[in-house]
Amino acid sequence: MDMKERPTACVIIIGNEILSGRTQDVNLNFLASNLAGMGIELVEARVIADIEGAIVSTVNTCRSIYDYVFTTGGIGPTHDDITAECIAKAFNVELEQNQRARELIADLCERNGVELNAARLRMANAPVGASLIRNSVSGAPGFRMDNVFVLAGVPRIMRDMFDGCKKDLMGGPLVLSRTVVASLPEGVIAEPLRALQDQFPGVEMGSYPFYQDGRFGTNLVLRSADETLLRKVCLDVFNMVEELGGGPELES
Amino acid sequence: MDMKERPTACVIIIGNEILSGRTQDVNLNFLASNLAGMGIELVEARVIADIEGAIVSTVNTCRSIYDYVFTTGGIGPTHDDITAECIAKAFNVELEQNQRARELIADLCERNGVELNAARLRMANAPVGASLIRNSVSGAPGFRMDNVFVLAGVPRIMRDMFDGCKKDLMGGPLVLSRTVVASLPEGVIAEPLRALQDQFPGVEMGSYPFYQDGRFGTNLVLRSADETLLRKVCLDVFNMVEELGGGPELES
């Protein structure tokens, strides 16, 4: 990829518990923030069920489109953890017992005085050619195949694994962000904001209405990799809101 | 669709603010729970950017696969609200000013003593052939085109719009759910759980590990449309956990 471009990424959340409404996902927000913080553009996220066909086809579609793909979920020891075998199928390689993963899991079992049973050994399975992703929380590693990073679903473990991946991710120019908070409904701001957006296409302007104390307000989020331009445009937006009587406040 | 089958659904979350990590999405969880509560199977969710090409192609893919598609976001008055025009493009029809939507928005402006300006009138635009979805929170309606329900992104408004859609959604048999909480790590439960899953394919068994007070525990979530079978299998899982010394507790 061009060094001046930002690499692209996709997150695939594998989990019936998210789709059934039982669990509120928090992994996407963590990955989105952290990728943004490295200059990697998260273009898309998908939430899919624990179904082989869905996992294989989604992984294959996304790994061909995006520079990086991160999956969360489905790498534990139970029968519904099928991500590793699906990744092997997606890459058309065998699933094997990874010797380094087996050592890590055996060490962990010994330290914790628990049995190294068949279920726990399943967590040592990885596609042929995978490299491991460390798990300093609970031991059983994730893995990487080419541009696909296979992470746990438990948020604390997922975050630890992602931290361990960072060294292998190439970032791009950071997108900087400033927020002008206006005590005005969007309907008042929309026209002058559009004029500013037309004037400064180098700054992406997002408008997000909110309720507070029974009144509408709007967060105007300005994003650009050009810090000088961003400052200038932020001042213009601030002044625009002030002229409309919207008592602007700046958030970084 | 077959009346005995559960209709399928897909949620498309349109929003740069989710992909940049600025905002934690909460709409998916609401829609997932409510669809499950109506016997509609949420098969997939996608989070995509405020980009015309992405919206048009994702909507067209998903509306051809699933019985129902729900979009959230991008129907306000600002320049970055492009969902209505993208839905028109996806259906290959014109975007028009919907007269009933115009009346609703004009009434609202009059009641609130604000100007009916061009930006606010944009919210009256809908594809030709759309039917409106009421918004009792802030007035400007969502709309439905065929099997695609176009909802707001602001959670309070989205929830109100979804409530207004419920009468138009055909549900299927409810999937009932019971949860056995085990004070055991997954590695201990995995093998007997797999045996029970093999024995009772009519009950979907999910295993979700968690941390609490520095120890691993596991939620075993059992789901089935067959209440009698679910009760029987729930008792078996409960007994299995008890035999393993996992002090099981039942959650509904």
XYZ file of C-alpha atoms in Angstrom, chain A residues 53-232:
180
model
C -20.662 -20.943 5.972
C -21.173 -17.393 7.204
C -17.753 -17.191 8.844
C -15.843 -18.655 5.891
C -17.509 -16.493 3.256
C -17.391 -13.295 5.311
C -13.699 -13.764 6.137
C -12.866 -14.466 2.497
C -14.819 -11.465 1.238
C -13.325 -9.093 3.774
C -9.706 -10.263 3.593
C -9.712 -9.669 -0.148
C -11.035 -6.110 0.220
C -9.282 -4.710 3.302
C -5.659 -4.452 4.397
C -6.445 -5.810 7.852
C -9.268 -7.979 9.171
C -9.886 -8.541 12.882
C -12.247 -11.222 14.091
C -13.514 -11.457 17.660
C -15.066 -14.496 19.291
C -15.263 -18.245 18.893
C -11.760 -19.349 19.914
C -12.513 -20.970 23.277
C -12.666 -24.684 24.148
C -16.396 -25.377 23.670
C -18.297 -26.920 20.746
C -19.608 -23.502 19.637
C -16.058 -22.181 19.205
C -15.496 -22.848 15.526
C -13.524 -19.812 14.389
C -10.120 -21.547 14.062
C -11.460 -24.331 11.838
C -13.412 -21.797 9.761
C -10.301 -19.671 9.205
C -8.429 -22.794 8.070
C -11.253 -23.514 5.601
C -11.272 -19.904 4.403
C -7.539 -20.166 3.631
C -7.935 -23.703 2.309
C -5.314 -25.135 4.663
C -5.417 -27.826 7.366
C -6.127 -27.139 11.003
C -3.240 -28.456 13.099
C -2.191 -28.548 16.718
C 0.214 -25.628 16.995
C 3.144 -26.839 19.091
C 3.936 -23.467 20.627
C 0.253 -22.960 21.518
C 0.176 -26.420 23.079
C 3.193 -25.540 25.253
C 1.587 -22.284 26.367
C -1.655 -24.026 27.280
C 0.126 -26.928 28.998
C 2.212 -24.469 31.062
C -0.912 -22.598 32.017
C -2.735 -25.754 33.090
C 0.254 -26.818 35.185
C 0.531 -23.405 36.852
C -3.188 -23.386 37.634
C -3.247 -27.044 38.681
C -5.928 -27.963 36.161
C -6.126 -30.845 33.740
C -4.822 -30.515 30.171
C -7.932 -32.135 28.714
C -9.090 -32.512 25.104
C -11.263 -29.384 25.309
C -8.371 -27.210 26.465
C -6.121 -28.749 23.816
C -8.630 -27.634 21.159
C -7.454 -24.105 21.930
C -4.019 -25.087 20.601
C -5.509 -25.698 17.144
C -4.607 -23.186 14.463
C -4.456 -23.227 10.686
C -1.151 -24.371 9.147
C 0.978 -21.263 8.688
C -0.614 -19.232 11.489
C 1.500 -17.123 13.835
C 0.343 -16.807 17.429
C -1.010 -13.739 19.182
C -0.147 -13.649 22.872
C -2.799 -13.695 25.566
C -1.392 -12.476 28.881
C -4.802 -12.622 30.552
C -5.822 -16.259 30.309
C -3.038 -17.931 28.320
C -4.636 -19.507 25.248
C -3.339 -17.507 22.296
C -5.074 -15.965 19.288
C -3.459 -16.218 15.896
C -2.776 -14.395 12.674
C -3.145 -15.785 9.157
C -1.862 -13.375 6.524
C -3.907 -10.180 7.051
C -6.491 -11.783 9.354
C -6.067 -11.361 13.132
C -8.133 -13.821 15.146
C -8.907 -12.457 18.617
C -10.930 -13.636 21.608
C -14.455 -12.410 22.276
C -14.065 -11.761 26.020
C -13.341 -8.018 26.016
C -10.460 -8.074 28.492
C -8.680 -10.818 26.553
C -9.451 -9.235 23.189
C -7.900 -5.942 24.314
C -4.758 -7.678 25.533
C -4.432 -9.581 22.253
C -4.917 -6.420 20.206
C -2.193 -4.675 22.195
C 0.082 -7.577 21.307
C -0.734 -7.142 17.587
C 0.001 -3.443 17.414
C 3.691 -3.934 16.615
C 2.689 -5.859 13.473
C 0.280 -3.224 12.169
C 1.442 -0.503 9.841
C -0.400 2.730 10.523
C -0.927 5.720 8.258
C -1.331 9.455 8.801
C -3.437 10.124 11.876
C -6.842 11.646 11.339
C -7.210 14.436 13.867
C -10.578 15.336 15.260
C -12.132 18.360 16.928
C -15.691 18.741 18.141
C -17.715 21.946 18.368
C -20.729 21.499 20.639
C -23.659 23.725 19.647
C -26.742 24.417 21.756
C -28.819 24.414 18.584
C -30.876 21.839 16.722
C -29.413 20.507 13.494
C -32.103 22.245 11.425
C -30.594 25.647 12.230
C -27.001 24.653 11.601
C -27.473 22.531 8.494
C -27.325 25.194 5.786
C -24.280 27.196 6.976
C -22.546 23.891 7.811
C -23.098 22.590 4.311
C -21.611 25.819 2.911
C -18.495 25.313 5.047
C -18.274 21.650 4.021
C -18.459 22.679 0.347
C -15.754 25.290 0.947
C -13.415 22.896 2.809
C -13.693 19.377 1.366
C -10.397 18.490 3.104
C -12.186 18.420 6.454
C -14.893 15.813 6.979
C -17.776 17.387 8.892
C -20.164 15.147 10.809
C -23.249 16.459 12.562
C -24.633 14.451 15.505
C -27.745 15.673 17.269
C -28.320 14.894 20.942
C -30.863 15.509 23.676
C -29.888 17.177 26.919
C -32.140 18.655 29.601
C -35.089 18.417 27.205
C -33.391 20.453 24.460
C -31.706 19.471 21.232
C -28.029 20.177 20.742
C -25.595 19.151 18.045
C -22.025 17.855 18.105
C -20.149 19.027 15.036
C -17.237 16.673 14.536
C -14.443 17.863 12.249
C -11.867 15.358 11.014
C -8.773 15.817 8.900
C -5.180 14.640 8.662
C -4.149 18.291 8.028
C -3.758 19.914 11.435
C -3.397 23.493 10.173
C -6.472 23.251 7.987
C -8.407 21.560 10.804
C -7.643 24.442 13.212
C -8.675 27.046 10.690
